[in-house]
Amino acid sequence: DVQMTQSPSTLSASVGDRVTITCRASQNIKIWLAWYQQEPGKAPKLLIYKASSLRSGVPSRFSGSGSGTEFTLTISSLQPEDSATYYCQQYDSYLYTFGQGTKLEIK
Amino acid sequence: QVTLRESGPALVKPTQTVTLTCTFSGFSLSTSGMCVSWIRQPPGKALEWLALVDWDGARYYSTSLKTRLTISNDTSKNQVVLTMTNMDPVDTATYYCARISRSASGTATHEYWGPGTLVTVSA
């Protein structure tokens, strides 16, 4: 199975900062990478699919990039409501796998 | 409007079999490209994909749990059912179902999620 490794595990940043989260796949997954945002006690929300496609309704400060085995999620200007845990997930095959998550805190 | 909702027992005993039901609306699982997955999340831990059934009835399972899982769909009821055998306290988690659209206009990943149902495994 494809293993997904996220870094960092936790991140603290200030409102207005540019924030980057990295996800690495154990093998080539082409562009089949999604990013989710999860607030405490809630179901995950899809933000980015196919590595860089922004889901309709998601603020444009979120962006994704990468292909193959290295991917990034960038928040261009951090907002208070962005405090959450972020997960990457590969879907190159039907055996989906998630990263371990990155908890983003607002200073 | 696409909605999904999970239901099932809140508490099960070790070694028991649990049956979870995902009831959905706003789409048909018989439409080409539609799929429903089950995903779980132990308290304070990461998400773990469990199983998927697609519009053609094909079923896919987590490699590590496939001997314990069965996923099925009832198109007439708009339901997808997951059974997990031999439950253990480490299986305590919130269990989610989610829809995937693999059509040309779909995202091909988990776009719509239910709110989740917490299953606690304890004697």
Short mmCIF file of N, CA, C and O in Angstrom, two decimals, chain A residues 1 32 34 36 38 41-46 48-50 55 87 89 91 93-101, chain B residues 37 39 41 45-49 52 54-55 60-61 63 96 100 102 106-115:
data_model
loop_
_atom_site.label_atom_id
_atom_site.label_comp_id
_atom_site.label_asym_id
_atom_site.label_seq_id
_atom_site.Cartn_x
_atom_site.Cartn_y
_atom_site.Cartn_z
N ASP A 1 0.83 -1.20 0.00
CA ASP A 1 0.00 0.00 0.00
C ASP A 1 0.87 1.26 0.00
O ASP A 1 1.99 1.25 0.51
N TRP A 32 -2.86 12.20 -8.10
CA TRP A 32 -4.03 11.72 -7.37
C TRP A 32 -3.88 11.95 -5.87
O TRP A 32 -3.72 11.02 -5.07
N ALA A 34 -5.38 14.47 -2.58
CA ALA A 34 -6.39 15.38 -2.06
C ALA A 34 -5.96 15.93 -0.70
O ALA A 34 -5.18 15.28 0.02
N TYR A 36 -7.67 17.63 2.91
CA TYR A 36 -8.87 17.82 3.69
C TYR A 36 -8.57 18.69 4.91
O TYR A 36 -7.47 18.65 5.46
N GLN A 38 -10.09 19.37 8.80
CA GLN A 38 -11.00 18.83 9.81
C GLN A 38 -10.94 19.68 11.07
O GLN A 38 -9.91 19.78 11.71
N GLY A 41 -14.34 17.62 16.24
CA GLY A 41 -15.70 17.13 16.36
C GLY A 41 -16.50 17.12 15.07
O GLY A 41 -17.71 16.82 15.10
N LYS A 42 -15.87 17.44 13.96
CA LYS A 42 -16.58 17.50 12.68
C LYS A 42 -15.96 16.56 11.65
O LYS A 42 -14.83 16.11 11.80
N ALA A 43 -16.74 16.28 10.63
CA ALA A 43 -16.23 15.47 9.53
C ALA A 43 -15.23 16.28 8.70
O ALA A 43 -15.31 17.51 8.65
N PRO A 44 -14.29 15.61 8.05
CA PRO A 44 -13.36 16.31 7.16
C PRO A 44 -14.09 16.99 6.01
O PRO A 44 -15.15 16.55 5.58
N LYS A 45 -13.47 18.07 5.51
CA LYS A 45 -13.98 18.78 4.34
C LYS A 45 -12.92 18.75 3.25
O LYS A 45 -11.74 19.03 3.52
N LEU A 46 -13.35 18.42 2.03
CA LEU A 46 -12.42 18.41 0.91
C LEU A 46 -12.05 19.84 0.51
O LEU A 46 -12.94 20.68 0.30
N ILE A 48 -8.85 20.45 -1.70
CA ILE A 48 -8.08 20.35 -2.95
C ILE A 48 -8.18 18.92 -3.46
O ILE A 48 -8.09 17.97 -2.68
N TYR A 49 -8.36 18.74 -4.76
CA TYR A 49 -8.33 17.42 -5.38
C TYR A 49 -7.44 17.47 -6.61
O TYR A 49 -7.11 18.56 -7.11
N LYS A 50 -7.04 16.30 -7.08
CA LYS A 50 -6.08 16.21 -8.19
C LYS A 50 -4.91 17.14 -7.97
O LYS A 50 -4.48 17.86 -8.88
N ARG A 55 -11.59 22.91 -4.74
CA ARG A 55 -13.00 22.56 -4.73
C ARG A 55 -13.85 23.83 -4.73
O ARG A 55 -13.49 24.83 -4.08
N TYR A 87 -5.29 16.94 6.45
CA TYR A 87 -4.87 15.60 6.03
C TYR A 87 -4.69 15.55 4.51
O TYR A 87 -5.52 16.09 3.76
N GLN A 89 -4.40 12.78 1.28
CA GLN A 89 -4.92 11.43 0.98
C GLN A 89 -4.63 11.12 -0.47
O GLN A 89 -4.89 11.94 -1.35
N TYR A 91 -5.20 8.78 -3.91
CA TYR A 91 -6.21 7.93 -4.53
C TYR A 91 -5.77 7.47 -5.91
O TYR A 91 -6.53 7.49 -6.87
N SER A 93 -4.99 4.49 -6.49
CA SER A 93 -5.70 3.23 -6.68
C SER A 93 -6.93 3.26 -5.78
O SER A 93 -7.19 4.25 -5.11
N TYR A 94 -7.66 2.17 -5.78
CA TYR A 94 -8.83 2.10 -4.89
C TYR A 94 -8.44 1.86 -3.44
O TYR A 94 -9.29 1.83 -2.57
N LEU A 95 -7.16 1.65 -3.17
CA LEU A 95 -6.69 1.48 -1.79
C LEU A 95 -6.25 2.84 -1.28
O LEU A 95 -5.08 3.19 -1.31
N TYR A 96 -7.22 3.62 -0.82
CA TYR A 96 -6.94 4.98 -0.37
C TYR A 96 -6.12 4.97 0.91
O TYR A 96 -6.31 4.13 1.77
N THR A 97 -5.22 5.94 1.05
CA THR A 97 -4.49 6.10 2.31
C THR A 97 -4.36 7.58 2.64
O THR A 97 -4.19 8.42 1.75
N PHE A 98 -4.43 7.86 3.95
CA PHE A 98 -4.33 9.21 4.47
C PHE A 98 -2.97 9.42 5.14
O PHE A 98 -2.36 8.47 5.65
N GLY A 99 -2.54 10.67 5.17
CA GLY A 99 -1.41 11.03 6.00
C GLY A 99 -1.82 11.08 7.46
O GLY A 99 -2.99 10.93 7.79
N GLN A 100 -0.86 11.30 8.32
CA GLN A 100 -1.13 11.28 9.76
C GLN A 100 -1.68 12.58 10.29
O GLN A 100 -2.06 12.67 11.46
N GLY A 101 -1.75 13.61 9.43
CA GLY A 101 -2.36 14.87 9.83
C GLY A 101 -1.36 15.92 10.28
O GLY A 101 -0.29 15.60 10.79
N SER B 37 -17.58 5.15 0.32
CA SER B 37 -16.51 4.61 1.17
C SER B 37 -16.93 4.65 2.63
O SER B 37 -17.77 5.47 3.03
N ILE B 39 -14.79 5.19 6.26
CA ILE B 39 -13.52 5.69 6.81
C ILE B 39 -13.71 5.78 8.33
O ILE B 39 -14.80 6.13 8.78
N GLN B 41 -11.94 6.94 12.36
CA GLN B 41 -10.97 7.80 13.04
C GLN B 41 -11.02 7.53 14.54
O GLN B 41 -11.96 7.97 15.22
N LYS B 45 -6.78 10.47 16.73
CA LYS B 45 -5.85 9.89 15.75
C LYS B 45 -6.26 10.22 14.33
O LYS B 45 -7.23 10.95 14.10
N ALA B 46 -5.51 9.66 13.39
CA ALA B 46 -5.70 10.00 11.98
C ALA B 46 -6.85 9.21 11.35
O ALA B 46 -7.35 8.23 11.91
N LEU B 47 -7.23 9.64 10.17
CA LEU B 47 -8.25 8.97 9.39
C LEU B 47 -7.69 7.68 8.79
O LEU B 47 -6.52 7.61 8.41
N GLU B 48 -8.54 6.68 8.68
CA GLU B 48 -8.16 5.39 8.10
C GLU B 48 -9.27 4.93 7.16
O GLU B 48 -10.40 4.72 7.59
N TRP B 49 -8.94 4.76 5.88
CA TRP B 49 -9.91 4.26 4.90
C TRP B 49 -10.13 2.77 5.12
O TRP B 49 -9.17 2.02 5.35
N LEU B 52 -14.82 0.35 0.15
CA LEU B 52 -15.55 1.11 -0.87
C LEU B 52 -16.39 0.16 -1.71
O LEU B 52 -15.96 -0.97 -2.00
N ASP B 54 -18.64 0.41 -5.44
CA ASP B 54 -18.90 1.33 -6.55
C ASP B 54 -20.21 1.02 -7.25
O ASP B 54 -20.92 0.08 -6.89
N TRP B 55 -20.52 1.81 -8.26
CA TRP B 55 -21.80 1.76 -8.97
C TRP B 55 -22.03 0.41 -9.65
O TRP B 55 -23.16 0.04 -9.92
N TYR B 60 -13.93 -2.95 -2.58
CA TYR B 60 -12.51 -2.83 -2.29
C TYR B 60 -12.33 -2.67 -0.78
O TYR B 60 -13.14 -2.00 -0.14
N TYR B 61 -11.27 -3.28 -0.25
CA TYR B 61 -11.07 -3.28 1.20
C TYR B 61 -9.65 -2.90 1.58
O TYR B 61 -8.69 -3.19 0.84
N THR B 63 -6.21 -3.31 3.04
CA THR B 63 -5.39 -4.51 3.06
C THR B 63 -5.31 -5.10 4.48
O THR B 63 -5.42 -6.31 4.67
N TYR B 96 -17.13 7.07 9.54
CA TYR B 96 -17.74 7.95 8.56
C TYR B 96 -18.03 7.20 7.25
O TYR B 96 -17.29 6.31 6.87
N ILE B 100 -17.97 9.35 -3.35
CA ILE B 100 -16.99 9.66 -4.38
C ILE B 100 -17.72 9.67 -5.72
O ILE B 100 -18.55 8.80 -5.99
N ARG B 102 -16.65 9.42 -9.59
CA ARG B 102 -15.57 9.19 -10.56
C ARG B 102 -16.03 9.52 -11.97
O ARG B 102 -15.38 9.13 -12.95
N GLY B 106 -16.56 14.77 -11.84
CA GLY B 106 -16.39 14.57 -10.40
C GLY B 106 -14.97 14.79 -9.94
O GLY B 106 -14.04 14.91 -10.74
N THR B 107 -14.80 14.82 -8.62
CA THR B 107 -13.48 15.04 -8.05
C THR B 107 -12.70 13.74 -7.89
O THR B 107 -11.51 13.76 -7.64
N ALA B 108 -13.42 12.61 -7.96
CA ALA B 108 -12.82 11.28 -7.85
C ALA B 108 -12.31 10.98 -6.45
O ALA B 108 -11.58 10.01 -6.25
N THR B 109 -12.71 11.79 -5.46
CA THR B 109 -12.31 11.50 -4.09
C THR B 109 -13.47 11.83 -3.16
O THR B 109 -14.58 12.14 -3.58
N HIS B 110 -13.24 11.76 -1.86
CA HIS B 110 -14.30 11.85 -0.87
C HIS B 110 -14.79 13.29 -0.74
O HIS B 110 -14.23 14.08 0.02
N GLU B 111 -15.84 13.60 -1.48
CA GLU B 111 -16.32 14.97 -1.56
C GLU B 111 -17.40 15.29 -0.54
O GLU B 111 -17.47 16.39 -0.03
N TYR B 112 -18.26 14.32 -0.29
CA TYR B 112 -19.35 14.52 0.68
C TYR B 112 -19.22 13.48 1.79
O TYR B 112 -19.06 12.29 1.51
N TRP B 113 -19.35 13.94 3.03
CA TRP B 113 -19.18 13.09 4.20
C TRP B 113 -20.43 13.15 5.09
O TRP B 113 -21.09 14.18 5.16
N GLY B 114 -20.69 12.06 5.77
CA GLY B 114 -21.67 12.08 6.84
C GLY B 114 -21.05 12.66 8.10
O GLY B 114 -19.82 12.85 8.15
N PRO B 115 -21.85 12.91 9.12
CA PRO B 115 -21.34 13.49 10.37
C PRO B 115 -20.54 12.51 11.21
O PRO B 115 -19.80 12.92 12.12
#
